[in-house]
JSON list of C-alpha atoms in Angstrom, two decimals:
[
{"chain": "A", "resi": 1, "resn": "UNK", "atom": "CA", "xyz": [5.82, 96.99, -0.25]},
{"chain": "A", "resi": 2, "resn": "UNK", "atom": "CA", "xyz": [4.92, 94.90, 3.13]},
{"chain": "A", "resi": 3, "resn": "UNK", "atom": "CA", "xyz": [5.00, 97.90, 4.94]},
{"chain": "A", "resi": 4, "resn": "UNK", "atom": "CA", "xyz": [2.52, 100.01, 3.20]},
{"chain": "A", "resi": 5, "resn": "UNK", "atom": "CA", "xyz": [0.30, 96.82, 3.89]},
{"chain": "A", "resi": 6, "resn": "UNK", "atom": "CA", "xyz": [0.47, 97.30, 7.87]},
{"chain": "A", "resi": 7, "resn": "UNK", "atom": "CA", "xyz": [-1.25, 100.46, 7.73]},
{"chain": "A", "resi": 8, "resn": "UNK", "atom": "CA", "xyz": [-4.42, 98.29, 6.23]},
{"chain": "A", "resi": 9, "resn": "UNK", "atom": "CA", "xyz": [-7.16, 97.91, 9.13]},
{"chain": "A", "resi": 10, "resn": "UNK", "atom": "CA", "xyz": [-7.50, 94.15, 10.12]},
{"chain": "A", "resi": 11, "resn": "UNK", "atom": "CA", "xyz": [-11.20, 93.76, 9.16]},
{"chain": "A", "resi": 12, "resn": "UNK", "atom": "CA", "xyz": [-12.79, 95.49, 6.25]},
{"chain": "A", "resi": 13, "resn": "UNK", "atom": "CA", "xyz": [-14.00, 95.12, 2.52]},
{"chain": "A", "resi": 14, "resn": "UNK", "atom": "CA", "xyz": [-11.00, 96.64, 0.40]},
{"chain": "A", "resi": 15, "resn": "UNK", "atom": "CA", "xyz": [-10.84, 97.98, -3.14]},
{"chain": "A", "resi": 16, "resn": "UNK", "atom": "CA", "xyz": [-8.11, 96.72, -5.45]},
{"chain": "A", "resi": 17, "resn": "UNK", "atom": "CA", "xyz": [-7.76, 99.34, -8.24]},
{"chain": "A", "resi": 18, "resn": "UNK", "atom": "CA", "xyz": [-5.71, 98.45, -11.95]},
{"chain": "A", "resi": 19, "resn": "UNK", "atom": "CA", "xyz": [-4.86, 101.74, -13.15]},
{"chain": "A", "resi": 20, "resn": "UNK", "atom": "CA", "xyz": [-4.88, 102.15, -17.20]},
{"chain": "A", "resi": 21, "resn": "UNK", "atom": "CA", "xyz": [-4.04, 104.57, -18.87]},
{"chain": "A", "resi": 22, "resn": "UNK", "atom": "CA", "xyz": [-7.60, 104.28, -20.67]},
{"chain": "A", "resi": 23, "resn": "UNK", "atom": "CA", "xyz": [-9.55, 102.14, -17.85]},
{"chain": "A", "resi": 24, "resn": "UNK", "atom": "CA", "xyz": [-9.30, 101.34, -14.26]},
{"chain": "A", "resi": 25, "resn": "UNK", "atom": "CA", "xyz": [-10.28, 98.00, -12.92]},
{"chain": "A", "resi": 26, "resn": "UNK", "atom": "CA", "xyz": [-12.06, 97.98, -9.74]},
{"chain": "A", "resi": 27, "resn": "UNK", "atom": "CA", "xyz": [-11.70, 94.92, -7.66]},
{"chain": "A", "resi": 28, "resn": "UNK", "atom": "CA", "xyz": [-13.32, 94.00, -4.12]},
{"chain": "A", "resi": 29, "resn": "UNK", "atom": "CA", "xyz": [-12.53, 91.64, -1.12]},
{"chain": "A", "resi": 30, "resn": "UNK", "atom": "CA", "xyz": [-15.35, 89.84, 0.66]},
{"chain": "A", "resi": 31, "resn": "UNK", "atom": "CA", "xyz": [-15.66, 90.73, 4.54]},
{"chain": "A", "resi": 32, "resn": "UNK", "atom": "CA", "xyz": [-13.22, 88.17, 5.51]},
{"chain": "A", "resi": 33, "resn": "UNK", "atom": "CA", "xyz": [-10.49, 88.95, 2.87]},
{"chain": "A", "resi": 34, "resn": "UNK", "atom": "CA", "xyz": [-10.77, 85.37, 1.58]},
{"chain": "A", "resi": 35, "resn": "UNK", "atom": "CA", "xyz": [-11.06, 86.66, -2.11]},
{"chain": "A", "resi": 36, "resn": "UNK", "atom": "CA", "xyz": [-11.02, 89.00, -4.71]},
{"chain": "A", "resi": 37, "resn": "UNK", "atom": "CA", "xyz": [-14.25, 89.58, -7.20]},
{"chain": "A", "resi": 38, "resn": "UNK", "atom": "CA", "xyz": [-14.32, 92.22, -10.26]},
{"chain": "A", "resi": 39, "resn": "UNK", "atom": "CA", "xyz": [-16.18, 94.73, -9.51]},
{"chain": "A", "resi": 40, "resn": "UNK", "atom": "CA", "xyz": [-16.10, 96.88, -12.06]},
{"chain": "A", "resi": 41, "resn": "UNK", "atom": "CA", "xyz": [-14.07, 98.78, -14.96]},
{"chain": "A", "resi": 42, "resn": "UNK", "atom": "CA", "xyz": [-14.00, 102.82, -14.94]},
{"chain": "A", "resi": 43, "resn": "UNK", "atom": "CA", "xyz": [-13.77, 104.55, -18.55]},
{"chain": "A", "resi": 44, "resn": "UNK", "atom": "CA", "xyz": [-11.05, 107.10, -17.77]},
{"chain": "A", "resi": 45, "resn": "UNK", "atom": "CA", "xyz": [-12.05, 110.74, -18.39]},
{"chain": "A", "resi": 46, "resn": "UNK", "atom": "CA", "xyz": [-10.66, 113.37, -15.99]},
{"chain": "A", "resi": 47, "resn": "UNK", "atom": "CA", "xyz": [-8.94, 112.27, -12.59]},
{"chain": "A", "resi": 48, "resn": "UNK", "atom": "CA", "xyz": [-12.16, 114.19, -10.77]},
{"chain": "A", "resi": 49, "resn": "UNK", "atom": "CA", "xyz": [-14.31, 112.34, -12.26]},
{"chain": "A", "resi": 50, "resn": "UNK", "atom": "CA", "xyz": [-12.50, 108.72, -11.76]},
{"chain": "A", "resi": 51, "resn": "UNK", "atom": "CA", "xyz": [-11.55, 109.42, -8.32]},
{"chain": "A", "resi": 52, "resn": "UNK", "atom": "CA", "xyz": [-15.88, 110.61, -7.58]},
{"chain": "A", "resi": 53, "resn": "UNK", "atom": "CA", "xyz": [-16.53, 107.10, -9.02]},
{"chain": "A", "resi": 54, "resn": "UNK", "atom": "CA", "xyz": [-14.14, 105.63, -6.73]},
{"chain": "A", "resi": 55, "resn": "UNK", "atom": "CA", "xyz": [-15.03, 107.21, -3.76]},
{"chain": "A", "resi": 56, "resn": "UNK", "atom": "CA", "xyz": [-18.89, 106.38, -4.54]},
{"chain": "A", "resi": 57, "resn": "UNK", "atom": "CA", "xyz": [-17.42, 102.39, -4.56]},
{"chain": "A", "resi": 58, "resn": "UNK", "atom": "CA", "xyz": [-15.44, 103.03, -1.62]},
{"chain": "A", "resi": 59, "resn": "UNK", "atom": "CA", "xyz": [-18.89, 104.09, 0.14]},
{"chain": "A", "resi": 60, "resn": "UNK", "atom": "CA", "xyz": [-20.75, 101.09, -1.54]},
{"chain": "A", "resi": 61, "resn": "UNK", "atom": "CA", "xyz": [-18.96, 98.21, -0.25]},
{"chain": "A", "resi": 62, "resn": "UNK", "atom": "CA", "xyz": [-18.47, 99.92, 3.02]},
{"chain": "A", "resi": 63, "resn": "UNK", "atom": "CA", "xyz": [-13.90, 99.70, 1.91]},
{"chain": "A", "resi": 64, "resn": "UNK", "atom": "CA", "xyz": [-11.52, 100.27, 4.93]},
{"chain": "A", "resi": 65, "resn": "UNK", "atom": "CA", "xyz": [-8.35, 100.50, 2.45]},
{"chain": "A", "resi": 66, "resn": "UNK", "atom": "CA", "xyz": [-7.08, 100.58, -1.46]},
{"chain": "A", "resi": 67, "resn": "UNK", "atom": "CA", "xyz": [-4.82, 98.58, -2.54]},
{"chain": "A", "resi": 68, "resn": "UNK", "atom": "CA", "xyz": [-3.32, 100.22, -6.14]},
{"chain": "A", "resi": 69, "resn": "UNK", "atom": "CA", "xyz": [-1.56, 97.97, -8.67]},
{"chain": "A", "resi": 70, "resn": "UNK", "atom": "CA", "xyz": [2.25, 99.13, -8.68]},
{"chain": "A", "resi": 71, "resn": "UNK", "atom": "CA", "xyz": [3.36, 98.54, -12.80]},
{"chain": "A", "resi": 72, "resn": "UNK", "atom": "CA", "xyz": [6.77, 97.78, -12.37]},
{"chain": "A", "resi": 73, "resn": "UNK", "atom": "CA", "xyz": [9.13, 97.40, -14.73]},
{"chain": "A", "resi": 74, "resn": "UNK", "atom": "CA", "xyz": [10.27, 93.73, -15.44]},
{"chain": "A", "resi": 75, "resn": "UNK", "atom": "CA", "xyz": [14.00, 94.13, -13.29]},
{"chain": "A", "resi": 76, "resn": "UNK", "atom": "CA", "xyz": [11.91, 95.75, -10.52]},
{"chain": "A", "resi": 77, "resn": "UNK", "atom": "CA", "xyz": [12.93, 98.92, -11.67]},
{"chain": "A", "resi": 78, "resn": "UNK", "atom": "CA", "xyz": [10.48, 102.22, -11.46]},
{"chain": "A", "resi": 79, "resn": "UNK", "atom": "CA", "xyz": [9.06, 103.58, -14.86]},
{"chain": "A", "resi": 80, "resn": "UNK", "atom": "CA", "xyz": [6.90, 106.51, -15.91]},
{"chain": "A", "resi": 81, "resn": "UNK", "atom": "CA", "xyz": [3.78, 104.18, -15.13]},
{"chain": "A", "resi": 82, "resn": "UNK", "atom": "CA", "xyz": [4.77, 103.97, -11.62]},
{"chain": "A", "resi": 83, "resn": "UNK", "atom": "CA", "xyz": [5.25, 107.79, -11.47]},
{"chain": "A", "resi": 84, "resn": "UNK", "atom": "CA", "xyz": [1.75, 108.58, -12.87]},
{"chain": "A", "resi": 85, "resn": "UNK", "atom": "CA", "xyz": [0.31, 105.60, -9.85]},
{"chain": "A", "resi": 86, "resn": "UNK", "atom": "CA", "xyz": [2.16, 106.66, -7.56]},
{"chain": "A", "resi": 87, "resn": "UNK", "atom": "CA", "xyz": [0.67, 110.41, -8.54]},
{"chain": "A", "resi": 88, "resn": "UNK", "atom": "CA", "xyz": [-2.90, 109.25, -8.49]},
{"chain": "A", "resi": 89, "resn": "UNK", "atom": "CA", "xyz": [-2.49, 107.59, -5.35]},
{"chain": "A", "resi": 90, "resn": "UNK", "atom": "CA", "xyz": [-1.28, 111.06, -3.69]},
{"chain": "A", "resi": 91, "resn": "UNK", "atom": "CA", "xyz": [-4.40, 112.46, -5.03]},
{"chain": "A", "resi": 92, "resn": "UNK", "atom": "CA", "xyz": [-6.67, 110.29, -4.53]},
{"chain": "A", "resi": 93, "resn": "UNK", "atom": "CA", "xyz": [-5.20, 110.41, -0.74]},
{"chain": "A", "resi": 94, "resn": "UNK", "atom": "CA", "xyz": [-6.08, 113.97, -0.32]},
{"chain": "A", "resi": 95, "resn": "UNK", "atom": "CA", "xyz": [-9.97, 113.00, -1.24]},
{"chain": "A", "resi": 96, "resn": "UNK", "atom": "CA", "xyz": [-10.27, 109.68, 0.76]},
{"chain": "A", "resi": 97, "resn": "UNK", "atom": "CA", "xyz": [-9.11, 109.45, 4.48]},
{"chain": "A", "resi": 98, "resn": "UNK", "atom": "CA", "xyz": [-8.42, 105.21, 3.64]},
{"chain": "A", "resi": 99, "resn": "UNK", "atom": "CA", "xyz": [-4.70, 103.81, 4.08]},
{"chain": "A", "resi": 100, "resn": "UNK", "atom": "CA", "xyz": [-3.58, 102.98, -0.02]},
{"chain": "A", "resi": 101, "resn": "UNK", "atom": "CA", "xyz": [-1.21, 100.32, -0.14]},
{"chain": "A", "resi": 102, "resn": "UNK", "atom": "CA", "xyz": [0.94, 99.20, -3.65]},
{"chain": "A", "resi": 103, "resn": "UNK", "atom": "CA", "xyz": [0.94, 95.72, -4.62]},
{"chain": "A", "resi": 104, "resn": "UNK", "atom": "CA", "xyz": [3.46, 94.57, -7.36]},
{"chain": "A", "resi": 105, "resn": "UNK", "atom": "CA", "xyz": [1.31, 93.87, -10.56]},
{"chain": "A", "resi": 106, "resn": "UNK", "atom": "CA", "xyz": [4.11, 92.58, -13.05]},
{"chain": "A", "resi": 107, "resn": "UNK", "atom": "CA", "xyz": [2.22, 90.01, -14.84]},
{"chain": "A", "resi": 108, "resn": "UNK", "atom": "CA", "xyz": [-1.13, 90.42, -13.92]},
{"chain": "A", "resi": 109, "resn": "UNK", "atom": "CA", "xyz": [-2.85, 91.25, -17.42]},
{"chain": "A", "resi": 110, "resn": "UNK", "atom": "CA", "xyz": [-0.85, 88.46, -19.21]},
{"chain": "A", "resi": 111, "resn": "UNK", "atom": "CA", "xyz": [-1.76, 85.82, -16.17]},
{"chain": "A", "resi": 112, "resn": "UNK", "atom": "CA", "xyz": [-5.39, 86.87, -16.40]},
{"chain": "A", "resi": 113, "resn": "UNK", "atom": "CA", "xyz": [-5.41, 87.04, -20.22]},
{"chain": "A", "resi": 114, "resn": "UNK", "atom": "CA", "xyz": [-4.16, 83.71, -20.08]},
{"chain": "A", "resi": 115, "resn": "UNK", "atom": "CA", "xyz": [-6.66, 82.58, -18.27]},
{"chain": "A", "resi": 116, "resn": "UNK", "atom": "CA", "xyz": [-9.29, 84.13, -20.50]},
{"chain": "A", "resi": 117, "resn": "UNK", "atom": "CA", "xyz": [-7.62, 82.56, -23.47]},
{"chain": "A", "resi": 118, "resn": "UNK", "atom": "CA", "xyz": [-7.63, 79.07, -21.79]},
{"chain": "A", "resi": 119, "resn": "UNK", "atom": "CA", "xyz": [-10.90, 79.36, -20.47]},
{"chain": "A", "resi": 120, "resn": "UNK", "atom": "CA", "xyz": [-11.90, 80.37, -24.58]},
{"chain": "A", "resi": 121, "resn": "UNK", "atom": "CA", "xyz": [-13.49, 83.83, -24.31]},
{"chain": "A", "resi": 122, "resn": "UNK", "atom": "CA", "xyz": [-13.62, 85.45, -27.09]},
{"chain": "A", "resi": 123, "resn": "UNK", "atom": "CA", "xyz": [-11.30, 88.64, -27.52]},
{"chain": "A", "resi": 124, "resn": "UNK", "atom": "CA", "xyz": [-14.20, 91.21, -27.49]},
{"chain": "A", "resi": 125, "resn": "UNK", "atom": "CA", "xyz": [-15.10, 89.94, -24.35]},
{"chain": "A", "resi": 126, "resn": "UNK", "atom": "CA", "xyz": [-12.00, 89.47, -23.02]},
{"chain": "A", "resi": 127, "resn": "UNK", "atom": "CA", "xyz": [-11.13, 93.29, -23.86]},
{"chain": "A", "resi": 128, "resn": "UNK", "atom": "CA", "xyz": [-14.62, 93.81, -21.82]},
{"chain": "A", "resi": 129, "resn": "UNK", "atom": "CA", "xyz": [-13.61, 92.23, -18.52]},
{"chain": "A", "resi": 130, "resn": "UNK", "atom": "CA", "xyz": [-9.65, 92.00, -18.22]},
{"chain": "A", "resi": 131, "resn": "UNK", "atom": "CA", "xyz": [-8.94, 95.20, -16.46]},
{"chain": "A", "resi": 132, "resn": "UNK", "atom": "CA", "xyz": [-11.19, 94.27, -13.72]},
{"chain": "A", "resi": 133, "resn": "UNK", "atom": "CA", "xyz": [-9.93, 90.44, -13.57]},
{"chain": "A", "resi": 134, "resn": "UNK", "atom": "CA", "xyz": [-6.53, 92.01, -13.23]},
{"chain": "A", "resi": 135, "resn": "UNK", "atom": "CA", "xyz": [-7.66, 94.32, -10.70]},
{"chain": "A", "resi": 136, "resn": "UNK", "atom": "CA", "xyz": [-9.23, 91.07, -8.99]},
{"chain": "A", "resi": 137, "resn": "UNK", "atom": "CA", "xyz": [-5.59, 89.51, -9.60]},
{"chain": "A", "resi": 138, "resn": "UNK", "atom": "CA", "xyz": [-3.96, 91.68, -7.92]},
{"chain": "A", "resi": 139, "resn": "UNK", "atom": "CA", "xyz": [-5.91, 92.11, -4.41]},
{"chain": "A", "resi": 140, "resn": "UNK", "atom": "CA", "xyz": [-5.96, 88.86, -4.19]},
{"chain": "A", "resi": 141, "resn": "UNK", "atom": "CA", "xyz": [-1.91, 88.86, -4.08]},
{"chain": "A", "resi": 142, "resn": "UNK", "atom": "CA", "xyz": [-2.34, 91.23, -1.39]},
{"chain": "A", "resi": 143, "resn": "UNK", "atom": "CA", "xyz": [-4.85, 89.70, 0.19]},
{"chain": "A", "resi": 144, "resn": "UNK", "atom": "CA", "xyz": [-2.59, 86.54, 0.71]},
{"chain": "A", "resi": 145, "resn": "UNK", "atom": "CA", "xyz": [0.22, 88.52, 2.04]},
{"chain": "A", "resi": 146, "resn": "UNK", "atom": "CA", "xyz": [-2.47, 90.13, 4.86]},
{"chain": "A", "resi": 147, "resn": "UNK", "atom": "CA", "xyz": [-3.56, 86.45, 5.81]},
{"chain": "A", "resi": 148, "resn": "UNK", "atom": "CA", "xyz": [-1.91, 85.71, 9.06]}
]
């Protein structure tokens, strides 16, 4: 997965993107890739309309890349989840001109959920923000790995 990561531009906001099968978390770096902050969650509807939504967030924080959350089975192994990412990430490709990178997200929700728990939000709000904590989570695993 290192690879994919040299095709990311050395300076530049990116977009860290946990896809659901019901929500997508958006996440975003600050200018000097230091960390990761929610952005926001996306109610999935049709992948037009997600991807638009996207691409308007893209243009908001001014993103040079994507990195996608890669749901990988527990043995590393590649399931149906990691067919339909890797499928949005294809097409999402053809409507963006940005490098998309994978990062492995195995553990993500639980570790952020965790967090939640320990911190003691309560469950509706918990539901409310974990998708874009994990999104958040998970560029900021990539973002480590980029740091020279």
């Amino acid at each position: 997965m290192s690879d994919e990561l040299a095709a990311i531009p050395a300076t530049g906001k990116i977009l860290g993107l946990d896809l659901g099968t019901k929500t997508i978390g958006v996440a975003v770096s600050d200018g000097m890739r230091y960390s990761a902050s929610p952005l926001e969650t996306i109610k999935r509807t049709k992948f037009t309309q997600d991807a638009e939504r996207i691409i308007e967030l893209v243009a908001e924080n001014n993103a040079v890349a994507l990195i996608l959350g890669l749901p990988l089975n527990m043995d590393g192994t590649e399931g149906p989840r990691v067919q339909s990412t890797r499928a949005f990430a294809r097409n999402l490709a053809q409507k963006l001109d940005l490098p998309i990178a994978f990062w492995d997200e195995r553990l993500s929700t639980s570790a952020v959920t965790r967090m939640m728990i320990e911190a003691d939000l309560r469950r509706d709000r918990r539901a409310e923000v974990v998708d874009k904590l994990a999104a958040s989570y998970i560029l900021q695993g990539a973002l480590d790995r980029l740091r020279p």
